[in-house]
mmCIF file of C-alpha atoms in Angstrom:
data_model
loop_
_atom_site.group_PDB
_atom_site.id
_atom_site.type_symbol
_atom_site.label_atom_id
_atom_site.label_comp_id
_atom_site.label_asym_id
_atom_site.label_seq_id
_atom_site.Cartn_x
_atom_site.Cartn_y
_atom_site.Cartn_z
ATOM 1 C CA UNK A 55 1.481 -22.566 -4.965
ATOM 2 C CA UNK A 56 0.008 -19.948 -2.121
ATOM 3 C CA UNK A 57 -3.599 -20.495 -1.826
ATOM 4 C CA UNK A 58 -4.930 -16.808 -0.396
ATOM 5 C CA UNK A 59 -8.453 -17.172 1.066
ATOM 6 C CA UNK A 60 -10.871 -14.008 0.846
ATOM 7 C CA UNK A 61 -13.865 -13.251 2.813
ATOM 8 C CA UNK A 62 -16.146 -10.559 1.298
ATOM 9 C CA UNK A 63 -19.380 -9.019 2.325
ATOM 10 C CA UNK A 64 -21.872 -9.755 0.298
ATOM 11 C CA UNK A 65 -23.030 -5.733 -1.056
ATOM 12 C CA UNK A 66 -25.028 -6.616 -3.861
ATOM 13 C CA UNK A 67 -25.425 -9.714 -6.464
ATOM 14 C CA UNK A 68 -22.283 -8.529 -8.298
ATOM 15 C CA UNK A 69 -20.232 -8.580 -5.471
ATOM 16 C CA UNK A 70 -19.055 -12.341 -5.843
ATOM 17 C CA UNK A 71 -18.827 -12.372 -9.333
ATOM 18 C CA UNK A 72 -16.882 -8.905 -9.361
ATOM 19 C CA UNK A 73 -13.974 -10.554 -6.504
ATOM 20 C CA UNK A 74 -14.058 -13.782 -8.288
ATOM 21 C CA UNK A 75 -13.507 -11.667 -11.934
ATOM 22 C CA UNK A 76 -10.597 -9.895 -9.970
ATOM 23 C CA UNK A 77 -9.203 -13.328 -8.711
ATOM 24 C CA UNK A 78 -8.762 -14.393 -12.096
ATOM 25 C CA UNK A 79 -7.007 -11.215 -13.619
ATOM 26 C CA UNK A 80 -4.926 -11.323 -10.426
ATOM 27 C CA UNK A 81 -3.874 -14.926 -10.957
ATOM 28 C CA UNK A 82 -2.851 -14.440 -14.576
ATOM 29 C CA UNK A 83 -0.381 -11.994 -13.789
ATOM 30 C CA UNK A 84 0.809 -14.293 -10.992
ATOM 31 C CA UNK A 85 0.510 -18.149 -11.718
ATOM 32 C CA UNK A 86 2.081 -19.042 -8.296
ATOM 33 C CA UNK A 87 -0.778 -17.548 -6.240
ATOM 34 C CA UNK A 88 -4.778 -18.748 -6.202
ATOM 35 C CA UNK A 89 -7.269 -16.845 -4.731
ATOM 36 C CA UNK A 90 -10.052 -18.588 -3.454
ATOM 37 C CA UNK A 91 -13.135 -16.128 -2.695
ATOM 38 C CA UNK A 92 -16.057 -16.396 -0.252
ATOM 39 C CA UNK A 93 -18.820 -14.383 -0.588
ATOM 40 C CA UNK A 94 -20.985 -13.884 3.100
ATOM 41 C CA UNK A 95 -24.435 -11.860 3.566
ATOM 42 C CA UNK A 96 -23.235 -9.085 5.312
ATOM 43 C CA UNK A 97 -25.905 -9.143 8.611
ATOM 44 C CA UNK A 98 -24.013 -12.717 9.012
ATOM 45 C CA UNK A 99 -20.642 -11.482 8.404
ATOM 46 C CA UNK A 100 -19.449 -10.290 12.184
ATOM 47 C CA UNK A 101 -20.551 -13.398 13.477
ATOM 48 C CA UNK A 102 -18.896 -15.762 10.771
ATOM 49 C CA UNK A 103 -15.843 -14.164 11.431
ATOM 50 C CA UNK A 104 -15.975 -14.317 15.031
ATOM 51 C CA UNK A 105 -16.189 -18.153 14.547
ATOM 52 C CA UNK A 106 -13.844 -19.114 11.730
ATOM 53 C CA UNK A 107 -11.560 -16.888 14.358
ATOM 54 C CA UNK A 108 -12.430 -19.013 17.117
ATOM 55 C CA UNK A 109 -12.044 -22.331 15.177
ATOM 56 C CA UNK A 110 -8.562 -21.261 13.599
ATOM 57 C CA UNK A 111 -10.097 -21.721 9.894
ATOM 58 C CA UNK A 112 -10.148 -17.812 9.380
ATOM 59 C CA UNK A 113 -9.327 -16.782 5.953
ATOM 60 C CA UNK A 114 -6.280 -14.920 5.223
ATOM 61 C CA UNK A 115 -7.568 -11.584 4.096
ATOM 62 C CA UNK A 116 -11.290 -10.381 5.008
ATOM 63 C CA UNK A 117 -13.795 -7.087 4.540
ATOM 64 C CA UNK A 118 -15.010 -6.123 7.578
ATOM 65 C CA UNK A 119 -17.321 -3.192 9.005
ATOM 66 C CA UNK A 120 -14.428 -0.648 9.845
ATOM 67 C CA UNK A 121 -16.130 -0.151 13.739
ATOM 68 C CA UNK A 122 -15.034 -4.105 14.547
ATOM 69 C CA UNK A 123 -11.521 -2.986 14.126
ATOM 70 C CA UNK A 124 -11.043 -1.899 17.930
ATOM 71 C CA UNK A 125 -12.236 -5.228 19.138
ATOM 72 C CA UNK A 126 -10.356 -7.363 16.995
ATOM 73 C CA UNK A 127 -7.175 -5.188 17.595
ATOM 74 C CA UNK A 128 -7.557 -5.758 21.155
ATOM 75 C CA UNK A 129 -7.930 -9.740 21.039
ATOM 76 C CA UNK A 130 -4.773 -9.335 18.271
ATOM 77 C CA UNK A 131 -6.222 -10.601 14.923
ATOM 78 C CA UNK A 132 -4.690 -8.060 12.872
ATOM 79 C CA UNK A 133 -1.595 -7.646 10.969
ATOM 80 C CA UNK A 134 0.090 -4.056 10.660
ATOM 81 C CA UNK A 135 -0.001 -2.992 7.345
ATOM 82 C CA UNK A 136 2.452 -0.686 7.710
ATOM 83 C CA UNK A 137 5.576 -2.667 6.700
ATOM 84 C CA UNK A 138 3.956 -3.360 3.548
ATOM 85 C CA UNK A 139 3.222 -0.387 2.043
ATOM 86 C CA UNK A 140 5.769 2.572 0.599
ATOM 87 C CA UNK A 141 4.839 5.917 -0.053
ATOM 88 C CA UNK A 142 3.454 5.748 -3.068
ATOM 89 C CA UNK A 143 0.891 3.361 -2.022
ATOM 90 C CA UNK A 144 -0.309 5.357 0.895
ATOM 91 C CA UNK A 145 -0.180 8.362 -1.406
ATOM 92 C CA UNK A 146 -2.997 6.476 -3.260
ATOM 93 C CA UNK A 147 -5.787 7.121 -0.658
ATOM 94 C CA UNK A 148 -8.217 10.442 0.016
ATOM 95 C CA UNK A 149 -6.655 10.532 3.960
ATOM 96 C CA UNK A 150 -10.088 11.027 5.423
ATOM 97 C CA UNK A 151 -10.806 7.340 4.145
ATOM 98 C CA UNK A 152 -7.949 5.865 5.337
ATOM 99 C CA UNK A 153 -7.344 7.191 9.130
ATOM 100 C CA UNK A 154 -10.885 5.241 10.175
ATOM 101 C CA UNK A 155 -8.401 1.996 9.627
ATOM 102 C CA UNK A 156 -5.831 3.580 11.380
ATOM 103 C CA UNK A 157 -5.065 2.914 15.370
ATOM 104 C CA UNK A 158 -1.739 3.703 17.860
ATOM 105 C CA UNK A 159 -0.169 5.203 14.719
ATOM 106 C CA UNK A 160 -0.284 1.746 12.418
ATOM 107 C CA UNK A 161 -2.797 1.086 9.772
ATOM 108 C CA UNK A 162 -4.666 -2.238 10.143
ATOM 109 C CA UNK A 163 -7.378 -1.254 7.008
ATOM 110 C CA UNK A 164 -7.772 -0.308 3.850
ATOM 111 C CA UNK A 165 -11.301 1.765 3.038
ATOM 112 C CA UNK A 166 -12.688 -0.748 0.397
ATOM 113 C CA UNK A 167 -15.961 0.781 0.508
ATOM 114 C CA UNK A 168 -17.354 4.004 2.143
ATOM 115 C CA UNK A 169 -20.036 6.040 2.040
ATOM 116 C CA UNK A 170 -22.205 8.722 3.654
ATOM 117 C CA UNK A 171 -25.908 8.866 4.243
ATOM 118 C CA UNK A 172 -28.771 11.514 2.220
ATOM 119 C CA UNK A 173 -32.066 11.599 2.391
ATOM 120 C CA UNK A 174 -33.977 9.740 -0.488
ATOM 121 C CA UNK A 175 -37.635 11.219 -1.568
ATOM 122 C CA UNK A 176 -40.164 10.000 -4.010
ATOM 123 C CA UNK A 177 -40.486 13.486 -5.817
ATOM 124 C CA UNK A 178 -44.573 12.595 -6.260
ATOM 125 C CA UNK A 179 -45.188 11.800 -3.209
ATOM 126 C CA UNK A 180 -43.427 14.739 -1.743
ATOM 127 C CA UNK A 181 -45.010 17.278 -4.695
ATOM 128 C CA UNK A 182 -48.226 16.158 -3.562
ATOM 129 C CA UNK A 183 -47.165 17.084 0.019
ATOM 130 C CA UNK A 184 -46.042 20.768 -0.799
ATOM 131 C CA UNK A 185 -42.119 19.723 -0.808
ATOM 132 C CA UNK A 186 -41.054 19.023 -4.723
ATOM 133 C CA UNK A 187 -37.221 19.613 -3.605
ATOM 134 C CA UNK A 188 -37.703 17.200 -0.534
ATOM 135 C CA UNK A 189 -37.176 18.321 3.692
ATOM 136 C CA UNK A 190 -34.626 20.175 4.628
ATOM 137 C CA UNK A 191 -35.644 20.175 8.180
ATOM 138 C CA UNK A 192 -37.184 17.879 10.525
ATOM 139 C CA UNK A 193 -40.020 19.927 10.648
ATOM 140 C CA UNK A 194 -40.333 19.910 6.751
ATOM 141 C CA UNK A 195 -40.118 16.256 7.869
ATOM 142 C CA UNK A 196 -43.327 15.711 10.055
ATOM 143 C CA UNK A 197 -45.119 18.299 7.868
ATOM 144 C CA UNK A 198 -44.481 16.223 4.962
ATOM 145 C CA UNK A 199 -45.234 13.212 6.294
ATOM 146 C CA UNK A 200 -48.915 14.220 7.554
ATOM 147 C CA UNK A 201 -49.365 15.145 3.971
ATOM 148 C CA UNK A 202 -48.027 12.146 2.547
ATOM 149 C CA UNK A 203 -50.324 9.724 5.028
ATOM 150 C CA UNK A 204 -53.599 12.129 4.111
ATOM 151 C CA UNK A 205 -52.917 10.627 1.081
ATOM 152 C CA UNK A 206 -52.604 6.872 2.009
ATOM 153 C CA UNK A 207 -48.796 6.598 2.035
ATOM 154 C CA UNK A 208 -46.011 5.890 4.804
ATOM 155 C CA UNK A 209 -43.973 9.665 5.101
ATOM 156 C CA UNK A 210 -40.833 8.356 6.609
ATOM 157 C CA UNK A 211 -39.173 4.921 6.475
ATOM 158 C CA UNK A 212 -37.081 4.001 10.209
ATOM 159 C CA UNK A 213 -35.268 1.656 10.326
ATOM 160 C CA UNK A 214 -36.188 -0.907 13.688
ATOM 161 C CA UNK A 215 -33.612 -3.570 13.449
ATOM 162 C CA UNK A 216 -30.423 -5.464 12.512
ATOM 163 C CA UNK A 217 -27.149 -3.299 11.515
ATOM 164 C CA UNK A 218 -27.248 -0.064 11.993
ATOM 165 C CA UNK A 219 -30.229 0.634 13.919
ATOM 166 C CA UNK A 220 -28.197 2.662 16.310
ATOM 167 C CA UNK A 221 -27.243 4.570 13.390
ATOM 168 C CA UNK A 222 -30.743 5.978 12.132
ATOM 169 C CA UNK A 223 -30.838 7.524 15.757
ATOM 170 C CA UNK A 224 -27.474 8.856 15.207
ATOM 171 C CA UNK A 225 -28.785 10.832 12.448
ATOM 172 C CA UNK A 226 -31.522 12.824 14.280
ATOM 173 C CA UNK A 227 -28.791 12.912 17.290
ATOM 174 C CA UNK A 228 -26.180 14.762 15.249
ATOM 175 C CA UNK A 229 -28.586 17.595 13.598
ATOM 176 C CA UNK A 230 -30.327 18.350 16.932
ATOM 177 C CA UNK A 231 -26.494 19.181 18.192
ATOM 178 C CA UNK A 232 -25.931 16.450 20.228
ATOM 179 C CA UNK A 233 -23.001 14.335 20.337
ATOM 180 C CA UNK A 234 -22.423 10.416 21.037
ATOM 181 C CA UNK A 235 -19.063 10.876 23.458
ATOM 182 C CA UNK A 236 -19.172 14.278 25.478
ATOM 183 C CA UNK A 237 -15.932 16.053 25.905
ATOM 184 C CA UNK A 238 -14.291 13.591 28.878
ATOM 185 C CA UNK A 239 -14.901 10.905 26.734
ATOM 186 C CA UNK A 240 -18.036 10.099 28.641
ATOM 187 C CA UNK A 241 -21.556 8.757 26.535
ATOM 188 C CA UNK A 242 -24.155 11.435 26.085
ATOM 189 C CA UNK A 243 -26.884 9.494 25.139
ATOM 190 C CA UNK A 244 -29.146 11.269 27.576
ATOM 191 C CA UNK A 245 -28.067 14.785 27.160
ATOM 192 C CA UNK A 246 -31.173 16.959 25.820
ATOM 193 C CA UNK A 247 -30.171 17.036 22.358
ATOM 194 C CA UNK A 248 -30.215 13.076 22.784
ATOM 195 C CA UNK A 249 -33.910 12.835 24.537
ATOM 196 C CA UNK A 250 -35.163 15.531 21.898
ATOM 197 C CA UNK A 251 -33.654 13.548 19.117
ATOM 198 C CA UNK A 252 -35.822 10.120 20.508
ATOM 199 C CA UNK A 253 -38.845 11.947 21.162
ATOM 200 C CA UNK A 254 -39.062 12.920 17.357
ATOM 201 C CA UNK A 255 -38.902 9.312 16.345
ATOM 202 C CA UNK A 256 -41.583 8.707 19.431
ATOM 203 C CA UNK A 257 -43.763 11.517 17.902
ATOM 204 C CA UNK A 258 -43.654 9.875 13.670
ATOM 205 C CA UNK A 259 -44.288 6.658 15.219
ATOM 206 C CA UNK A 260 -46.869 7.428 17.800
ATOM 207 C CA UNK A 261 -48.697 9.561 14.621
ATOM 208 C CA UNK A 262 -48.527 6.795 12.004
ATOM 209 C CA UNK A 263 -45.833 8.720 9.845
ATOM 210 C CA UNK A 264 -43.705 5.976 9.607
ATOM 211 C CA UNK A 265 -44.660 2.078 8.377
ATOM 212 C CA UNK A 266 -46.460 0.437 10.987
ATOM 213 C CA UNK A 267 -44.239 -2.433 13.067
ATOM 214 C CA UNK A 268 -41.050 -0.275 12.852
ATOM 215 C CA UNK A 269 -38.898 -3.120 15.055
ATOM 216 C CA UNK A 270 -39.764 -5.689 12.187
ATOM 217 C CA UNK A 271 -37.914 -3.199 10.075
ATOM 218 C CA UNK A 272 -34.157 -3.609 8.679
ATOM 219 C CA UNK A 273 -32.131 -1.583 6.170
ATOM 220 C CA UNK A 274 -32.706 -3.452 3.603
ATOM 221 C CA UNK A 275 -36.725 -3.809 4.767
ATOM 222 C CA UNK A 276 -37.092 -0.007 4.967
ATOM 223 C CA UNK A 277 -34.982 0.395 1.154
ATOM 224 C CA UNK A 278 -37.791 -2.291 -0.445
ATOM 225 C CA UNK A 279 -40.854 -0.450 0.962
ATOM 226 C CA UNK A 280 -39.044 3.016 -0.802
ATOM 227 C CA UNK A 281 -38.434 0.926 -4.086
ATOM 228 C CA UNK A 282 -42.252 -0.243 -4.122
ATOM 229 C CA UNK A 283 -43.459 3.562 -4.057
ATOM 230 C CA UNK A 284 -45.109 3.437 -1.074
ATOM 231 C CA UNK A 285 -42.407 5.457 1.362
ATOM 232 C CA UNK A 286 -42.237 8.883 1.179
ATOM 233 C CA UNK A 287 -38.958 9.352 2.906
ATOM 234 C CA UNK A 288 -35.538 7.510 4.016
ATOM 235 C CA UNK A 289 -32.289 7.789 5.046
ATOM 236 C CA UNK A 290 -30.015 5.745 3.076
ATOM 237 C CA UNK A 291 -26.478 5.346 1.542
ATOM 238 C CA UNK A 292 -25.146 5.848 -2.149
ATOM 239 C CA UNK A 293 -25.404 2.392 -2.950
ATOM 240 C CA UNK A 294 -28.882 2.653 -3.438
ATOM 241 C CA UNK A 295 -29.115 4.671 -6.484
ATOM 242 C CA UNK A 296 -27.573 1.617 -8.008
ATOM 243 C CA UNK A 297 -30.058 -0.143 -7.249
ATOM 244 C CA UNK A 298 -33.139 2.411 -7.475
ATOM 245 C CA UNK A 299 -32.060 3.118 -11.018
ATOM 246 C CA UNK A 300 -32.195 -0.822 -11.690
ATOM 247 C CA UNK A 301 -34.780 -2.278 -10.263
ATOM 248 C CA UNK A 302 -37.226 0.592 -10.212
ATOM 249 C CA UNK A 303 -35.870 2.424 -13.618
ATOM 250 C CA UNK A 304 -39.109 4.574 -13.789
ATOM 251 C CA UNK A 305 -39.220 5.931 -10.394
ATOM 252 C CA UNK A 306 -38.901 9.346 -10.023
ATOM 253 C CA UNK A 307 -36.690 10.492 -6.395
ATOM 254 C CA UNK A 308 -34.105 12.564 -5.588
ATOM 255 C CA UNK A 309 -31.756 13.063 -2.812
ATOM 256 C CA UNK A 310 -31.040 15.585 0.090
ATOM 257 C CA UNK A 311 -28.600 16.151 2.784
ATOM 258 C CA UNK A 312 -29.677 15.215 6.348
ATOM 259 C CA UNK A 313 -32.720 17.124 7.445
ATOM 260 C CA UNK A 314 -31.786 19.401 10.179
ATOM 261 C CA UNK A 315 -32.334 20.628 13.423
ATOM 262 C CA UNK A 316 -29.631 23.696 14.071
ATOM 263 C CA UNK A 317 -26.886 21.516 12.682
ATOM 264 C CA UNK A 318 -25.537 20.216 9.736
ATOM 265 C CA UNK A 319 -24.233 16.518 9.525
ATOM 266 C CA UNK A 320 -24.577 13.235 8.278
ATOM 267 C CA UNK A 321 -22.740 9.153 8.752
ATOM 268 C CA UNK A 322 -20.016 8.562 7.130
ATOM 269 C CA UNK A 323 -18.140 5.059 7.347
ATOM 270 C CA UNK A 324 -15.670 2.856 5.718
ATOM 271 C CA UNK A 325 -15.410 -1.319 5.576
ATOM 272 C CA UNK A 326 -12.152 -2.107 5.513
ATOM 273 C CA UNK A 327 -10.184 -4.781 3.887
ATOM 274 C CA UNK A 328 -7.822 -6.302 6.922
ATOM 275 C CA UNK A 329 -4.775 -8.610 6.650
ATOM 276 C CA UNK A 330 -4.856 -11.534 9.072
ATOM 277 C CA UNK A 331 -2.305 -11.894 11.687
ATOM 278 C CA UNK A 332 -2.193 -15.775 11.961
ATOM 279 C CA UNK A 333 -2.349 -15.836 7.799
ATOM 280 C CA UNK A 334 0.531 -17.935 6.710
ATOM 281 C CA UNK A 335 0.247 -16.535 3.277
ATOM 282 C CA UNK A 336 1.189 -12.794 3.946
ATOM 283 C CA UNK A 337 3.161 -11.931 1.266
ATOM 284 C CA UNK A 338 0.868 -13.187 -1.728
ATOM 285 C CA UNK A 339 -2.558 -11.832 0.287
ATOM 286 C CA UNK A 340 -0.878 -8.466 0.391
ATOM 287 C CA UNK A 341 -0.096 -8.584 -3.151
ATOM 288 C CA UNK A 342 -3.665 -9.288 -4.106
ATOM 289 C CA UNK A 343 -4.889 -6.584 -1.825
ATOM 290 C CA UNK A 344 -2.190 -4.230 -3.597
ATOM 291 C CA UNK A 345 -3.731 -5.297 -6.774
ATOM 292 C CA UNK A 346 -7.287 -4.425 -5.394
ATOM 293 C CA UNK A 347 -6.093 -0.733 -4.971
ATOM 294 C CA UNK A 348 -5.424 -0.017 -8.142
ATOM 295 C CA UNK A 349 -7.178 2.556 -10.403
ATOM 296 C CA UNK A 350 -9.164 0.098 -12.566
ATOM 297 C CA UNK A 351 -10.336 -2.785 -9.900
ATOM 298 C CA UNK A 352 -11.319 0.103 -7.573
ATOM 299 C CA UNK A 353 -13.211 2.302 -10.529
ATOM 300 C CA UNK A 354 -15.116 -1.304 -11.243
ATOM 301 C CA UNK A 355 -15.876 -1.937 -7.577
ATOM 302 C CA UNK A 356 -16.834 1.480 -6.622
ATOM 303 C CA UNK A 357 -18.636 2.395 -9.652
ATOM 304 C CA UNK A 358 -20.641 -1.143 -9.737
ATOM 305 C CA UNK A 359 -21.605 -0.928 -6.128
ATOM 306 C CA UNK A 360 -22.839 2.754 -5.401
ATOM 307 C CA UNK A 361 -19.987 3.420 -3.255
ATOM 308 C CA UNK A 362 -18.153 6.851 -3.010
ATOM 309 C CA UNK A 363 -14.592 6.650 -4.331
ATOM 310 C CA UNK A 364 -11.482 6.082 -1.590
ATOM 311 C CA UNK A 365 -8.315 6.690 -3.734
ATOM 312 C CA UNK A 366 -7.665 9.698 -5.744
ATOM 313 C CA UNK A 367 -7.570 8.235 -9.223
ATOM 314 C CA UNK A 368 -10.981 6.932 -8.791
ATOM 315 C CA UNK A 369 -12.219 9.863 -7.610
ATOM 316 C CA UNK A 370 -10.875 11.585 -10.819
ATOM 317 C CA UNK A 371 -12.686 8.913 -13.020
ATOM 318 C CA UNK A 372 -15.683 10.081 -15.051
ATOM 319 C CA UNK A 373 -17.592 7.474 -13.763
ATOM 320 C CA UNK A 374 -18.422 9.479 -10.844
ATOM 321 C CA UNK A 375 -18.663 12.759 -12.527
ATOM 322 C CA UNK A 376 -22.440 12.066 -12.018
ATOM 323 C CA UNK A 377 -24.776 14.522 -9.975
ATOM 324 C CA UNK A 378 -26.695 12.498 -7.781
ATOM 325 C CA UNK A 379 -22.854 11.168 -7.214
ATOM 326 C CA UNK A 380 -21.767 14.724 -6.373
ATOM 327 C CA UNK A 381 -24.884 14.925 -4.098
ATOM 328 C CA UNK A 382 -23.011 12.028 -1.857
ATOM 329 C CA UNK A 383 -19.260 14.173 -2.353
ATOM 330 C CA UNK A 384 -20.833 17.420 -1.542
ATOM 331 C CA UNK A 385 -21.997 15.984 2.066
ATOM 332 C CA UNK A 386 -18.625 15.247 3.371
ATOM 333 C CA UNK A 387 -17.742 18.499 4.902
ATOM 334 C CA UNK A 388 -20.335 17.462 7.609
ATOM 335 C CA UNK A 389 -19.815 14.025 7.482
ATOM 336 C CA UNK A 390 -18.935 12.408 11.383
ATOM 337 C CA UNK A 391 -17.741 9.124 12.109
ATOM 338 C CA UNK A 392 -18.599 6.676 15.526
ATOM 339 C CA UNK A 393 -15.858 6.417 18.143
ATOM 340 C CA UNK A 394 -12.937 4.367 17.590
ATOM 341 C CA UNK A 395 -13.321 2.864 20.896
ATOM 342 C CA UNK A 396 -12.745 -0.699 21.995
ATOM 343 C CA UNK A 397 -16.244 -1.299 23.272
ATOM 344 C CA UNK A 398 -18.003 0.346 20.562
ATOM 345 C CA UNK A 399 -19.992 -2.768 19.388
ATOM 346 C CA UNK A 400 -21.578 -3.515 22.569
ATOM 347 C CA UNK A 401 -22.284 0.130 23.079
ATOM 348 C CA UNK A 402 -24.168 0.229 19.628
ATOM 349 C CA UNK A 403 -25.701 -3.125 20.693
ATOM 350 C CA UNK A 404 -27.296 -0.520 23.715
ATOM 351 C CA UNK A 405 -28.359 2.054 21.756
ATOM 352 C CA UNK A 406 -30.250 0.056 19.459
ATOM 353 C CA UNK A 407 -32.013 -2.028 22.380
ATOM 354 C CA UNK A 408 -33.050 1.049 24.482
ATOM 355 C CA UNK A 409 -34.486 2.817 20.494
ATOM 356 C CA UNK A 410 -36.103 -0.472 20.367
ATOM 357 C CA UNK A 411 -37.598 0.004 23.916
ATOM 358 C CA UNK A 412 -38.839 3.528 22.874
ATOM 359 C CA UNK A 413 -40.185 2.147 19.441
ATOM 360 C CA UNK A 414 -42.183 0.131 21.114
ATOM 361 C CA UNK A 415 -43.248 2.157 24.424
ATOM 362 C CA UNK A 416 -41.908 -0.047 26.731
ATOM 363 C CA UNK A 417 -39.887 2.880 28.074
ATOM 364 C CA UNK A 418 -39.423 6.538 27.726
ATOM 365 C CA UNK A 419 -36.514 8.288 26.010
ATOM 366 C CA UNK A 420 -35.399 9.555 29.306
ATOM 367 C CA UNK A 421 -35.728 5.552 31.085
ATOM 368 C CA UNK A 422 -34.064 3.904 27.698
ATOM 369 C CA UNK A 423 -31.010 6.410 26.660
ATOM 370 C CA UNK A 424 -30.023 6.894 30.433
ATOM 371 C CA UNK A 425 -29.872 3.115 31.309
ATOM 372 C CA UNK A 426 -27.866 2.909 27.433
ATOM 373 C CA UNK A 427 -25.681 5.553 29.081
ATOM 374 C CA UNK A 428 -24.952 3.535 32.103
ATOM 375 C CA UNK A 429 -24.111 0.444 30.261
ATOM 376 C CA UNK A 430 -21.488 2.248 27.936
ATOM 377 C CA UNK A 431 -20.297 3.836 30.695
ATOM 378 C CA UNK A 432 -19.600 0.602 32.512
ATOM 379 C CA UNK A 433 -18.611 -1.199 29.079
ATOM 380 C CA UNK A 434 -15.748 1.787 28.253
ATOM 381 C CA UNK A 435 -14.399 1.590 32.348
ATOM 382 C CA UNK A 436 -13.566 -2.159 31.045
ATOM 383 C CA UNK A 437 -11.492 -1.498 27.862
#
């Protein structure tokens, strides 16, 4: 009897249940394999796996944000998935989901969620504020959010800590035409696209457009304070219709691409699910995570969570046939992913730190985003 371990991050209450409903259908078909699920908050998850590496009680397969790949690849975690799969298999997957898990021409992940990032308005707030079809702009943005505080509300949500913090900058980054690596490879975290980008967050914070105490803000902070009705604005992912629609089933909001500033684009990323290298069960976790990425198991997950589909069957399902589902689909023409680079998560780490810095005014754009670009700089020369 093979006893696969399974790590999952934890994406919503039905995330356990939904692995653990899996494990048993899986086992059924094959009684000489158990699969023993572990369900981990996801702000937690890096580090627990960083440990349980450490220790040598990692589990055998494991979701993991798709931007840790790089790292782990380079302290060889990993197993190649490559001699696993046949054409068929491979044939399963949209390819714009699957080459984020690819590196050096192997594949190390499968995309077991993804998603891309719109902009989520309270429609009565916004009416009130002369903008019943939500921003389009950045300026629709600020003008909006005046509006919305005349009226004794918080215009935009930003997001001040934990995952992804780097991110919410990104967003502003990418529409004002600036990009995170220049063409040499180089960070351009201080180019004038960048400083413009921080100075707009500066300007919402320093005229009480946002919630007051940004840094005290996460995600999932900045998502509560939109499902209470009292947050005008946010950027957010697809997985939070699921829950707006549940929790708040009277609410009335819609979604629109990433405001802009000249450009068009939004975040897109992918966890992947990743196959231990020092598993000693290989064979019987890959034929679990074979099972995984079939049609009906991924319709389930994907469907259940809020996530947009990965393989093409799914993707044909009418479960996601759905506008505000199409809303998500229709974004991925402009949708950019972070660098693939080895030192990506310390880089992020710097990003979010120097935002934090101009959050809280204890430097300016220019000061916080240059010394960021020195420290990636110094942090890529290493890898």
């Amino acid at each position: 009897m093979d006893t696969v371990r399974v790590t999952v991050a934890h994406y919503s209450n039905g995330t356990a249940p939904y692995f653990r409903q899996m494990a048993e259908q899986f086992e059924r078909a094959n009684p000489g394999i158990r699969i023993k699920v572990e369900d981990v908050n996801w702000d937690s998850l890096l580090q627990k796996l960083q440990i349980d590496v450490a220790g040598g009680v990692n589990a055998d397969i494991s979701i993991i944000g798709t931007r840790w790949l790089p790292e782990m690849l380079q302290d060889d975690l990993v197993e190649p998935l490559d001699g696993y799969m046949d054409p068929a298999f491979r044939e399963r997957f949209i390819g714009a989901f699957l080459t984020p898990g690819q590196a050096q021409g192997k594949t190390y992940g499968l995309p077991i969620a993804a998603s891309v990032r719109g902009l989520f308005y309270n429609k009565q707030m916004l009416a009130k504020a002369g903008f019943p079809d939500g921003p389009a702009t950045w300026s629709d943005v600020l003008q909006a959010a005046r509006r919305i505080k005349q009226n004794g509300g918080y215009g935009f949500g930003l997001q001040g800590k934990e995952i992804e913090t780097d991110v919410y900058w990104y967003y502003a980054l990418w529409t004002h035409g600036g990009e995170l690596l220049d063409a040499q490879g180089k960070p351009a975290f201080a180019s004038p696209a960048a400083i413009k980008s921080a100075k707009l967050y500066q300007s919402l914070i320093g005229e009480g457009l946002t919630q007051p105490g940004v840094t005290s803000y996460s995600r999932e902070d900045v998502q509560n304070l939109f499902k209470q009705g009292r947050l005008g604005m946010m950027i957010s992912a697809p997985f939070v219709v699921k829950q707006l629609q549940k929790e708040v089933p009277g609410m009335q909001w819609g979604i629109v691409p990433i405001p802009t500033a000249g450009r068009a684009a939004t975040f897109a990323t992918t966890d992947s699910l990743i196959l231990f290298k020092n598993s000693r069960v290989k064979r019987s976790a890959w034929k679990f995570m074979d099972f995984l990425f079939t049609k009906a198991p991924r319709v389930a997950f994907t469907s259940a969570e809020g996530f947009m589909p990965t393989t093409k069957e799914e993707a044909a399902d009418p479960a996601f046939a759905d506008p505000l589902t199409r809303s998500f689909v229709d974004m991925l023409p402009t949708a950019r992913f972070t660098p693939t680079v080895q030192a990506w998560e310390d880089i992020a780490k710097s990003v979010s730190n120097a935002m934090q810095a101009v959050y809280l005014n204890r430097a300016t754009p220019e000061q916080a985003l240059g010394a960021a670009a020195a420290q990636a700089e110094q942090a890529l020369k290493k890898n």
